Amino acid sequence: MSRSTTAIPFRVNTARAVCDASLRQAMDYSTRTFSAKRAEGTAQVPLEEWRERASAIRMQVLDNLADYVDRFSANATRAGAVVHRAKDAQIARDTVAAILKDRGIKMVVKAKSMVTEEIHLNKRLEEIGIEPVETDLGEYIVQIAGETPSHILAPAIHKSRKDIGRLFADKLGIEYTDDPEVLTKVARRVLREKFLAAKAGITGANFAIADTGSLVIFTNEGNGRMVTTLPRLHVAVLSVEKVIPSLADLSTFVRLLPRSASGQILSSYLSVITGTRKQGETTGAREIHIVLVDNGRSEIVKGEFREILKCIRCSACMNVCPVYKVIGGHAYGCTYPGPMGIVLTAVLEGMERAHPLQDATTFCGACVEVCPVKVPLSKLLRRLRERRAEQRLTPLVERLAMFGFGTVTQSPALFGLGQRMSWSVWPLLKDFSRSKLFVRLPRPARKTFKRSMS
Amino acid sequence: MTSDAVIQRFMEMAVKAAAKAVRVNSAARLNEALPSIIQLGDKAGPRIFCPRSTEKEKAVIIPEDLFTTDYFDADVCIEEVSGAIAETGSIICTSHGGKAVQAGLLPSHHVAIVPQDRIFETLDDYFESCREAPPTNITLETGPSRTADIELTLTVGVHGPERLSIIVF
């Protein structure tokens, strides 16, 4: 696990984000659109029944994670893939780098994969002179802009069409246009050349099937199919909890994932890849390497935050989160933003680093309602707050204030005294405190409601 | 034998996913339908790839000057696919029998002949049928290639085909 003790500067990031009018507009529009599409896509179906089933399957896997991962590895190996186990991010990066370097690869096409962001794979590849080319349009945009994704499904959602037009004019030498259709065609042409030239492709996987050793990849653009069928070498990087028992279980997730993400009945392309190209076949990579990234998960699955590993990365929780909707993904300063991201970052990167993100919760419960696999996000987020207090990671002033509040509310006498005094003390607090808090808040009533009634 | 209701449902769902769908009952009808589907008669005719390996593919009449054996070079791919799923309106393309699944991906227009006796009612029906020994590559294709990565504006034909036409035969 990559443990850093520097806390994420979440308050600074947030202050910057809320001042960015165009970002707020983009986030508002996109999260509203995704939420509306999700609501529409899930309205006419037995959603609750599917969620129950999906949740049960995910729990079944987590209860026996090591066994399922072993079964997947054995079956993937039987189908012709080479399976690597990476205990942490560094081993995962080094494994992928070595596979590509040993084969003299200079450029590699990538389909979208959050776990490669988690392990910071691109940076490592660039260090050893391998050019990683992101092929999902949104990822490609943020890559040539030198940024990171702000939304796990629509990575460039924070950019306007004008931003993208200027970026393409600048980086690709085309004439400026802000027509999405033209810009998309430009990306198609540029990336088609890369697909045809690439000797290797890197993907993640949405699911991995234990019974058959298959990788399951959803895309709308078709880049996942390009990456897995054109180059002779395919490297799949996935975290261990992506395993589900059998192909028979896949239907439930096929029904839930695209609907929860974008309201689609099904993404344009769903690929199920079982091993390498066999004798007499003309589809598929000749060499497949599967890098199973643990990065702390075999410990997380034993702990009290284990249920976060049920997550299938649909992004529905982000799109309904009142905090995410305003600040966007970048402010979280980590790979996974939004409600699921707060929990996952805390367990992946440690509390010292991730605790400021806990301020990004309102406990409204909207995320819990939309989660297709019933991750109890409110419960996990509340438990994180408790843990932050236990570990004394909250600011000293807050701890003192909480201690004071706790002491007073436990004593009826002190509480009553406080109530009676608050009206008279308030102006003093206003004068002596530099905090704007007392200016903004109304002066307490002279008499409490209860006393004026009696 | 797939019931008419299931075929009907499949075609409706495919159209909902922005594919075009027609049903024919003979090779002659198939060839009658094709010119308007691939818009023959344009000034420069499109380059058409067809594997010509199944009976139905062999029945497809393609003007020889437009025919190509190289799908990398083609504008249109006409092929018989493995089947379809009514629930989602998807066509099933697999590597079974030496098929190149990427042939339907690279050209900008994919014309898929769906064998009418291979239309599964639900996703479960299909995955149950292949759960023991799946082909190396299964691709469910649902409508054309699309993206909404620029301001959520839906654009078709990013990396894969701009158009998906389905002929149930």
XYZ file of N, CA, C and O in Angstrom, chain B residues 7-167:
644
model
N -38.446 -12.702 -31.615
C -37.778 -12.006 -32.726
C -38.221 -10.541 -32.767
O -37.416 -9.624 -32.902
N -39.534 -10.362 -32.592
C -40.091 -9.012 -32.592
C -39.476 -8.161 -31.479
O -39.070 -7.025 -31.685
N -39.402 -8.768 -30.313
C -38.846 -8.076 -29.151
C -37.383 -7.703 -29.410
O -36.957 -6.590 -29.129
N -36.623 -8.649 -29.961
C -35.212 -8.377 -30.270
C -35.091 -7.178 -31.210
O -34.305 -6.258 -30.974
N -35.904 -7.176 -32.263
C -35.792 -6.092 -33.244
C -36.169 -4.746 -32.637
O -35.505 -3.737 -32.873
N -37.188 -4.744 -31.786
C -37.581 -3.500 -31.115
C -36.455 -2.956 -30.234
O -36.158 -1.765 -30.248
N -35.851 -3.870 -29.470
C -34.789 -3.442 -28.557
C -33.561 -2.968 -29.327
O -32.880 -2.029 -28.917
N -33.267 -3.624 -30.447
C -32.114 -3.221 -31.264
C -32.338 -1.813 -31.818
O -31.426 -0.980 -31.816
N -33.557 -1.550 -32.248
C -33.871 -0.226 -32.796
C -33.779 0.834 -31.683
O -33.279 1.935 -31.888
N -34.203 0.446 -30.496
C -34.105 1.340 -29.338
C -32.636 1.728 -29.065
O -32.350 2.822 -28.601
N -31.733 0.793 -29.373
C -30.305 1.058 -29.171
C -29.685 1.714 -30.411
O -28.463 1.705 -30.576
N -30.516 2.234 -31.295
C -30.064 2.984 -32.479
C -29.486 2.119 -33.594
O -28.735 2.602 -34.435
N -29.835 0.826 -33.616
C -29.488 -0.019 -34.756
C -30.676 0.011 -35.725
O -31.781 0.409 -35.356
N -30.417 -0.403 -36.972
C -31.527 -0.584 -37.920
C -31.782 -2.087 -37.967
O -30.841 -2.879 -37.911
N -33.054 -2.491 -38.077
C -33.321 -3.926 -38.110
C -34.399 -4.250 -39.125
O -35.427 -3.580 -39.178
N -34.135 -5.278 -39.950
C -35.152 -5.780 -40.875
C -35.187 -7.297 -40.766
O -34.257 -7.922 -40.239
N -36.274 -7.884 -41.248
C -36.369 -9.339 -41.224
C -36.650 -9.825 -42.637
O -37.491 -9.248 -43.335
N -35.924 -10.844 -43.084
C -36.162 -11.407 -44.416
C -36.371 -12.911 -44.267
O -35.965 -13.508 -43.261
N -37.006 -13.525 -45.272
C -37.251 -14.964 -45.149
C -36.615 -15.777 -46.269
O -36.823 -16.978 -46.385
N -35.816 -15.100 -47.115
C -35.127 -15.859 -48.165
C -33.885 -15.109 -48.612
O -33.751 -13.897 -48.360
N -32.979 -15.834 -49.276
C -31.758 -15.210 -49.780
C -32.100 -14.113 -50.785
O -31.439 -13.075 -50.842
N -33.150 -14.363 -51.566
C -33.547 -13.368 -52.562
C -33.970 -12.062 -51.882
O -33.559 -10.970 -52.275
N -34.765 -12.204 -50.822
C -35.205 -11.010 -50.062
C -34.006 -10.311 -49.419
O -33.967 -9.082 -49.343
N -33.062 -11.103 -48.948
C -31.854 -10.544 -48.334
C -31.133 -9.650 -49.344
O -30.777 -8.506 -49.039
N -30.966 -10.156 -50.549
C -30.253 -9.384 -51.564
C -31.051 -8.185 -52.067
O -30.472 -7.189 -52.497
N -32.372 -8.288 -51.963
C -33.196 -7.132 -52.305
C -33.033 -6.012 -51.271
O -33.031 -4.831 -51.619
N -32.889 -6.441 -50.023
C -32.818 -5.459 -48.931
C -31.454 -4.763 -48.864
O -31.358 -3.602 -48.463
N -30.421 -5.491 -49.271
C -29.056 -4.990 -49.067
C -28.726 -3.627 -49.692
O -28.153 -2.776 -49.004
N -29.040 -3.401 -50.973
C -28.607 -2.137 -51.579
C -29.059 -0.904 -50.798
O -28.275 0.028 -50.620
N -30.293 -0.934 -50.279
C -30.722 0.261 -49.546
C -30.052 0.318 -48.175
O -29.794 1.401 -47.644
N -29.747 -0.843 -47.612
C -29.066 -0.849 -46.306
C -27.664 -0.274 -46.419
O -27.253 0.568 -45.621
N -26.914 -0.733 -47.423
C -25.536 -0.226 -47.534
C -25.435 0.956 -48.487
O -24.355 1.425 -48.801
N -26.584 1.441 -48.928
C -26.629 2.631 -49.773
C -25.726 2.531 -50.986
O -24.856 3.353 -51.225
N -25.910 1.429 -51.705
C -25.224 1.285 -52.997
C -25.819 2.322 -53.920
O -26.953 2.743 -53.758
N -25.048 2.716 -54.903
C -25.557 3.733 -55.807
C -24.943 5.081 -55.481
O -25.138 6.053 -56.202
N -24.223 5.157 -54.354
C -23.429 6.361 -54.092
C -22.382 6.465 -55.188
O -22.033 5.473 -55.807
N -21.856 7.664 -55.365
C -20.880 7.882 -56.459
C -19.720 6.875 -56.404
O -19.553 6.062 -57.311
N -18.927 6.925 -55.337
C -17.894 5.904 -55.195
C -18.462 4.839 -54.268
O -18.850 5.143 -53.153
N -18.551 3.611 -54.715
C -19.131 2.551 -53.910
C -18.255 2.232 -52.712
O -17.042 2.414 -52.755
N -18.889 1.815 -51.618
C -18.104 1.463 -50.436
C -17.346 0.152 -50.640
O -17.783 -0.706 -51.409
N -16.230 0.018 -49.967
C -15.479 -1.243 -49.982
C -16.168 -2.199 -49.015
O -16.383 -1.872 -47.855
N -16.532 -3.364 -49.496
C -17.342 -4.284 -48.683
C -16.578 -5.565 -48.368
O -16.084 -6.247 -49.260
N -16.497 -5.846 -47.088
C -15.880 -7.102 -46.646
C -16.978 -8.092 -46.288
O -17.994 -7.716 -45.691
N -16.777 -9.341 -46.652
C -17.687 -10.403 -46.218
C -16.864 -11.689 -46.140
O -16.153 -12.025 -47.090
N -16.923 -12.400 -45.014
C -16.071 -13.600 -44.878
C -16.468 -14.732 -45.849
O -15.644 -15.569 -46.176
N -17.699 -14.724 -46.308
C -18.206 -15.754 -47.223
C -17.899 -17.171 -46.733
O -17.453 -18.026 -47.505
N -18.104 -17.406 -45.436
C -17.815 -18.743 -44.927
C -19.073 -19.532 -44.564
O -19.060 -20.754 -44.569
N -20.174 -18.845 -44.254
C -21.403 -19.590 -43.939
C -22.335 -19.582 -45.162
O -22.142 -18.794 -46.093
N -23.333 -20.434 -45.098
C -24.304 -20.518 -46.202
C -24.928 -19.153 -46.503
O -25.038 -18.740 -47.658
N -25.351 -18.482 -45.424
C -26.037 -17.205 -45.618
C -25.085 -16.137 -46.148
O -25.478 -15.294 -46.948
N -23.827 -16.181 -45.688
C -22.847 -15.210 -46.205
C -22.581 -15.460 -47.686
O -22.417 -14.527 -48.475
N -22.542 -16.752 -48.044
C -22.291 -17.092 -49.444
C -23.433 -16.642 -50.349
O -23.241 -16.388 -51.535
N -24.622 -16.531 -49.741
C -25.782 -16.122 -50.538
C -25.805 -14.618 -50.813
O -26.561 -14.141 -51.653
N -24.968 -13.873 -50.093
C -24.956 -12.415 -50.270
C -24.278 -12.058 -51.597
O -23.172 -12.515 -51.872
N -24.969 -11.271 -52.395
C -24.382 -10.857 -53.673
C -23.733 -9.488 -53.514
O -24.387 -8.500 -53.144
N -22.418 -9.457 -53.759
C -21.677 -8.198 -53.639
C -21.010 -7.938 -54.986
O -20.334 -8.832 -55.514
N -21.188 -6.748 -55.584
C -20.485 -6.441 -56.837
C -18.971 -6.648 -56.641
O -18.410 -6.162 -55.658
N -18.358 -7.396 -57.557
C -16.954 -7.783 -57.349
C -15.999 -6.593 -57.199
O -15.021 -6.672 -56.474
N -16.335 -5.482 -57.881
C -15.417 -4.328 -57.774
C -15.473 -3.655 -56.401
O -14.595 -2.872 -56.056
N -16.495 -3.965 -55.628
C -16.588 -3.383 -54.283
C -16.100 -4.357 -53.215
O -15.810 -3.966 -52.088
N -16.003 -5.612 -53.569
C -15.666 -6.651 -52.597
C -14.190 -6.592 -52.183
O -13.309 -6.362 -53.002
N -13.947 -6.756 -50.901
C -12.555 -6.842 -50.433
C -12.433 -7.977 -49.416
O -13.392 -8.295 -48.708
N -11.257 -8.585 -49.374
C -11.034 -9.651 -48.395
C -10.309 -9.092 -47.161
O -10.004 -9.827 -46.230
N -10.052 -7.788 -47.206
C -9.283 -7.180 -46.117
C -10.190 -6.264 -45.307
O -10.553 -5.176 -45.737
N -10.554 -6.703 -44.100
C -11.486 -5.885 -43.320
C -10.855 -4.599 -42.783
O -11.546 -3.669 -42.401
N -9.541 -4.529 -42.762
C -8.877 -3.292 -42.333
C -9.156 -2.164 -43.330
O -9.136 -0.989 -43.001
N -9.392 -2.591 -44.575
C -9.523 -1.651 -45.679
C -10.997 -1.362 -45.995
O -11.308 -0.527 -46.851
N -11.922 -2.053 -45.315
C -13.328 -2.016 -45.735
C -14.109 -0.868 -45.096
O -13.766 -0.383 -44.020
N -15.160 -0.421 -45.790
C -16.095 0.560 -45.237
C -17.293 -0.148 -44.619
O -17.974 0.390 -43.756
N -17.575 -1.344 -45.139
C -18.728 -2.101 -44.679
C -18.286 -3.532 -44.399
O -17.471 -4.083 -45.133
N -18.803 -4.098 -43.301
C -18.587 -5.529 -43.057
C -19.954 -6.195 -43.036
O -20.820 -5.818 -42.250
N -20.135 -7.162 -43.942
C -21.383 -7.943 -43.921
C -21.016 -9.335 -43.435
O -20.136 -9.990 -44.015
N -21.625 -9.795 -42.371
C -21.286 -11.125 -41.865
C -22.473 -11.726 -41.133
O -23.348 -10.998 -40.651
N -22.460 -13.039 -41.055
C -23.452 -13.707 -40.218
C -22.865 -13.807 -38.825
O -21.732 -14.246 -38.651
N -23.639 -13.360 -37.832
C -23.136 -13.410 -36.460
C -23.690 -14.639 -35.753
O -24.526 -15.367 -36.296
N -23.203 -14.850 -34.524
C -23.529 -16.084 -33.823
C -24.993 -16.144 -33.359
O -25.570 -17.218 -33.232
N -25.576 -14.973 -33.075
C -26.955 -14.971 -32.597
C -27.315 -13.612 -32.065
O -26.673 -12.617 -32.419
N -28.335 -13.567 -31.205
C -28.771 -12.278 -30.666
C -29.488 -12.498 -29.335
O -29.850 -13.630 -28.988
N -29.674 -11.401 -28.597
C -30.373 -11.461 -27.314
C -31.516 -10.448 -27.335
O -31.294 -9.249 -27.512
N -32.726 -10.952 -27.164
C -33.909 -10.093 -27.275
C -33.968 -9.064 -26.147
O -34.284 -7.896 -26.372
N -33.655 -9.502 -24.935
C -33.770 -8.627 -23.760
C -33.059 -7.284 -23.951
O -33.559 -6.245 -23.527
N -31.888 -7.319 -24.574
C -31.067 -6.113 -24.674
C -30.946 -5.590 -26.103
O -30.360 -4.532 -26.317
N -31.453 -6.334 -27.074
C -31.310 -5.923 -28.474
C -29.888 -6.062 -28.983
O -29.474 -5.364 -29.904
N -29.134 -6.970 -28.362
C -27.716 -7.137 -28.728
C -27.541 -8.234 -29.760
O -28.277 -9.228 -29.752
N -26.525 -8.073 -30.620
C -26.119 -9.195 -31.453
C -24.918 -9.857 -30.778
O -24.168 -9.203 -30.036
N -24.785 -11.159 -31.002
C -23.691 -11.907 -30.370
C -22.658 -12.226 -31.437
O -22.954 -12.912 -32.424
N -21.447 -11.710 -31.272
C -20.356 -12.030 -32.189
C -19.356 -12.866 -31.404
O -19.014 -12.505 -30.277
N -18.911 -13.968 -31.964
C -17.918 -14.749 -31.230
C -16.807 -15.205 -32.162
O -16.935 -15.139 -33.384
N -15.712 -15.656 -31.536
C -14.556 -16.134 -32.297
C -14.756 -17.575 -32.755
O -13.895 -18.137 -33.428
N -15.898 -18.168 -32.402
C -16.165 -19.571 -32.735
C -16.073 -19.806 -34.243
O -16.529 -18.994 -35.032
N -15.479 -20.935 -34.598
C -15.392 -21.289 -36.013
C -14.410 -20.434 -36.805
O -14.526 -20.325 -38.024
N -13.461 -19.808 -36.102
C -12.433 -19.046 -36.811
C -12.836 -17.647 -37.228
O -12.139 -16.989 -37.995
N -13.975 -17.173 -36.708
C -14.435 -15.819 -37.043
C -13.517 -14.747 -36.465
O -13.049 -14.872 -35.333
N -13.306 -13.685 -37.265
C -12.548 -12.530 -36.766
C -13.554 -11.518 -36.215
O -14.239 -10.844 -36.974
N -13.659 -11.441 -34.910
C -14.662 -10.571 -34.290
C -14.379 -9.092 -34.607
O -15.293 -8.289 -34.726
N -13.086 -8.767 -34.799
C -12.725 -7.362 -35.069
C -13.157 -6.900 -36.457
O -13.169 -5.703 -36.747
N -13.548 -7.846 -37.332
C -13.995 -7.460 -38.683
C -15.252 -6.605 -38.616
O -15.471 -5.736 -39.454
N -16.056 -6.839 -37.608
C -17.279 -6.053 -37.451
C -17.038 -4.751 -36.718
O -17.960 -3.960 -36.525
N -15.832 -4.535 -36.270
C -15.503 -3.368 -35.451
C -14.826 -2.258 -36.250
O -15.083 -1.085 -36.043
N -13.949 -2.648 -37.167
C -13.115 -1.647 -37.844
C -13.859 -0.839 -38.914
O -13.719 0.369 -38.971
N -14.653 -1.473 -39.791
C -15.361 -0.680 -40.806
C -16.425 0.216 -40.178
O -16.928 -0.079 -39.098
N -16.796 1.289 -40.866
C -17.713 2.238 -40.231
C -19.173 1.768 -40.285
O -20.042 2.367 -39.667
N -19.441 0.703 -41.043
C -20.801 0.175 -41.088
C -20.776 -1.344 -40.899
O -20.105 -2.055 -41.648
N -21.473 -1.810 -39.885
C -21.537 -3.250 -39.612
C -22.919 -3.760 -39.992
O -23.923 -3.284 -39.452
N -22.954 -4.691 -40.945
C -24.222 -5.296 -41.347
C -24.216 -6.735 -40.841
O -23.412 -7.562 -41.295
N -25.065 -7.015 -39.867
C -25.039 -8.332 -39.225
C -26.252 -9.156 -39.630
O -27.388 -8.712 -39.476
N -25.988 -10.329 -40.178
C -27.079 -11.264 -40.469
C -27.270 -12.131 -39.225
O -26.342 -12.806 -38.780
N -28.448 -12.035 -38.615
C -28.712 -12.789 -37.386
C -29.547 -14.028 -37.742
O -30.649 -13.900 -38.262
N -29.006 -15.223 -37.480
C -29.792 -16.425 -37.748
C -31.021 -16.452 -36.843
O -30.882 -16.364 -35.618
N -32.208 -16.554 -37.430
C -33.419 -16.346 -36.628
C -33.673 -17.445 -35.590
O -34.411 -17.245 -34.637
N -33.021 -18.598 -35.756
C -33.187 -19.650 -34.750
C -32.172 -19.516 -33.607
O -32.073 -20.393 -32.753
N -31.388 -18.467 -33.616
C -30.383 -18.281 -32.564
C -30.625 -16.971 -31.808
O -29.683 -16.263 -31.448
N -31.882 -16.641 -31.583
C -32.170 -15.444 -30.808
C -32.604 -15.869 -29.408
O -33.617 -16.543 -29.235
N -31.797 -15.525 -28.423
C -32.071 -15.887 -27.035
C -32.999 -14.838 -26.428
O -32.866 -13.652 -26.720
N -33.889 -15.314 -25.576
C -34.840 -14.376 -24.999
C -34.165 -13.454 -23.980
O -34.370 -12.254 -23.981
N -33.344 -14.033 -23.115
C -32.719 -13.229 -22.049
C -31.209 -13.434 -22.013
O -30.682 -14.386 -22.587
N -30.544 -12.551 -21.291
C -29.110 -12.675 -21.065
C -28.802 -14.010 -20.386
O -27.826 -14.686 -20.731
N -29.650 -14.380 -19.429
C -29.434 -15.637 -18.701
C -29.446 -16.823 -19.660
O -28.619 -17.717 -19.547
N -30.403 -16.822 -20.588
C -30.495 -17.940 -21.532
C -29.183 -18.089 -22.302
O -28.682 -19.186 -22.502
N -28.624 -16.952 -22.718
C -27.380 -17.041 -23.496
C -26.199 -17.481 -22.629
O -25.485 -18.422 -22.972
N -26.010 -16.799 -21.504
C -24.823 -17.125 -20.701
C -24.896 -18.547 -20.124
O -23.885 -19.209 -19.969
N -26.125 -19.003 -19.826
C -26.275 -20.401 -19.376
C -25.798 -21.351 -20.474
O -25.168 -22.361 -20.207
N -26.103 -20.987 -21.723
C -25.786 -21.884 -22.838
C -24.279 -22.010 -23.068
O -23.829 -22.987 -23.664
N -23.506 -21.048 -22.611
C -22.064 -21.125 -22.908
C -21.205 -21.076 -21.663
O -20.005 -20.892 -21.737
N -21.822 -21.234 -20.488
C -21.065 -21.032 -19.251
C -19.958 -22.065 -19.034
O -18.957 -21.786 -18.396
N -20.135 -23.256 -19.585
C -19.119 -24.294 -19.368
C -17.870 -24.034 -20.203
O -16.757 -24.107 -19.703
N -18.064 -23.749 -21.480
C -16.910 -23.575 -22.365
C -17.141 -22.401 -23.311
O -17.483 -22.585 -24.473
N -16.956 -21.190 -22.818
C -17.190 -20.031 -23.681
C -16.139 -19.937 -24.786
O -15.001 -20.350 -24.577
N -16.522 -19.402 -25.959
C -15.521 -19.172 -26.994
C -14.468 -18.164 -26.509
O -14.738 -17.428 -25.546
N -13.309 -18.128 -27.140
C -12.232 -17.218 -26.722
C -12.731 -15.781 -26.621
O -12.411 -15.065 -25.683
N -13.522 -15.363 -27.594
C -14.034 -13.997 -27.534
C -15.536 -13.971 -27.783
O -16.011 -14.478 -28.798
N -16.261 -13.440 -26.829
C -17.693 -13.180 -27.019
C -17.857 -11.670 -26.978
O -17.372 -11.033 -26.043
N -18.483 -11.104 -27.983
C -18.776 -9.681 -27.930
C -20.261 -9.478 -28.146
O -20.806 -9.907 -29.157
N -20.911 -8.861 -27.171
C -22.299 -8.453 -27.372
C -22.256 -7.021 -27.900
O -21.653 -6.143 -27.280
N -22.865 -6.830 -29.061
C -22.828 -5.521 -29.693
C -24.241 -4.946 -29.662
O -25.176 -5.564 -30.175
N -24.385 -3.783 -29.053
C -25.703 -3.198 -28.863
C -25.695 -1.782 -29.446
O -25.205 -0.859 -28.823
N -26.177 -1.646 -30.640
C -26.168 -0.339 -31.303
C -24.782 0.036 -31.793
O -23.841 -0.739 -31.681
N -24.672 1.244 -32.343
C -23.379 1.689 -32.870
C -22.422 2.108 -31.760
O -22.827 2.256 -30.609
N -21.155 2.290 -32.143
C -20.153 2.817 -31.221
C -20.554 4.236 -30.840
O -20.983 5.009 -31.677
N -20.438 4.576 -29.566
C -20.890 5.914 -29.152
C -20.046 6.467 -28.021
O -19.388 5.730 -27.292
N -20.073 7.771 -27.879
C -19.435 8.411 -26.738
C -20.253 9.632 -26.353
O -21.009 10.153 -27.162
N -20.094 10.057 -25.124
C -20.704 11.319 -24.696
C -19.668 12.056 -23.866
O -19.986 12.780 -22.944
N -18.404 11.856 -24.229
C -17.329 12.397 -23.402
C -17.116 13.896 -23.564
O -16.423 14.513 -22.773
N -17.675 14.486 -24.634
C -17.569 15.940 -24.765
C -18.926 16.548 -24.409
O -19.899 16.409 -25.148
N -18.972 17.158 -23.243
C -20.186 17.802 -22.726
C -21.423 16.909 -22.799
O -22.541 17.398 -22.998
N -21.224 15.623 -22.675
C -22.321 14.647 -22.706
C -23.143 14.720 -23.991
O -24.314 14.355 -24.008
N -22.533 15.207 -25.058
C -23.214 15.236 -26.347
C -23.016 13.880 -27.009
O -21.882 13.471 -27.257
N -24.116 13.189 -27.272
C -23.997 11.855 -27.843
C -23.456 11.925 -29.277
O -24.002 12.628 -30.116
N -22.370 11.212 -29.513
C -21.771 11.159 -30.838
C -21.543 9.696 -31.185
O -21.032 8.941 -30.359
N -21.925 9.291 -32.383
C -21.737 7.886 -32.751
C -20.490 7.711 -33.612
O -20.011 8.653 -34.236
N -19.988 6.453 -33.614
C -18.837 6.149 -34.460
C -17.533 6.684 -33.913
O -16.795 7.362 -34.600
N -17.238 6.412 -32.658
C -15.946 6.852 -32.118
C -14.861 5.932 -32.653
O -14.148 6.271 -33.585
N -14.764 4.740 -32.082
C -13.738 3.814 -32.564
C -14.357 2.705 -33.403
O -13.768 2.222 -34.346
N -15.540 2.331 -33.052
C -16.217 1.266 -33.777
C -17.155 1.840 -34.826
O -17.067 3.015 -35.171
N -18.073 1.000 -35.364
C -18.938 1.439 -36.449
C -19.893 2.567 -36.073
O -20.409 2.625 -34.959
N -20.120 3.427 -37.061
C -21.090 4.491 -36.918
C -22.505 3.940 -37.060
O -23.460 4.513 -36.575
N -22.611 2.875 -37.853
C -23.936 2.317 -38.127
C -23.935 0.818 -37.911
O -22.988 0.125 -38.308
N -24.992 0.338 -37.285
C -25.188 -1.101 -37.141
C -26.529 -1.453 -37.780
O -27.563 -0.918 -37.391
N -26.475 -2.311 -38.800
C -27.707 -2.756 -39.453
C -27.863 -4.247 -39.224
O -26.896 -5.007 -39.350
N -29.066 -4.634 -38.853
C -29.311 -6.032 -38.517
C -30.324 -6.623 -39.492
O -31.355 -5.998 -39.770
N -29.990 -7.795 -40.028
C -30.933 -8.499 -40.901
C -31.240 -9.848 -40.260
O -30.356 -10.703 -40.158
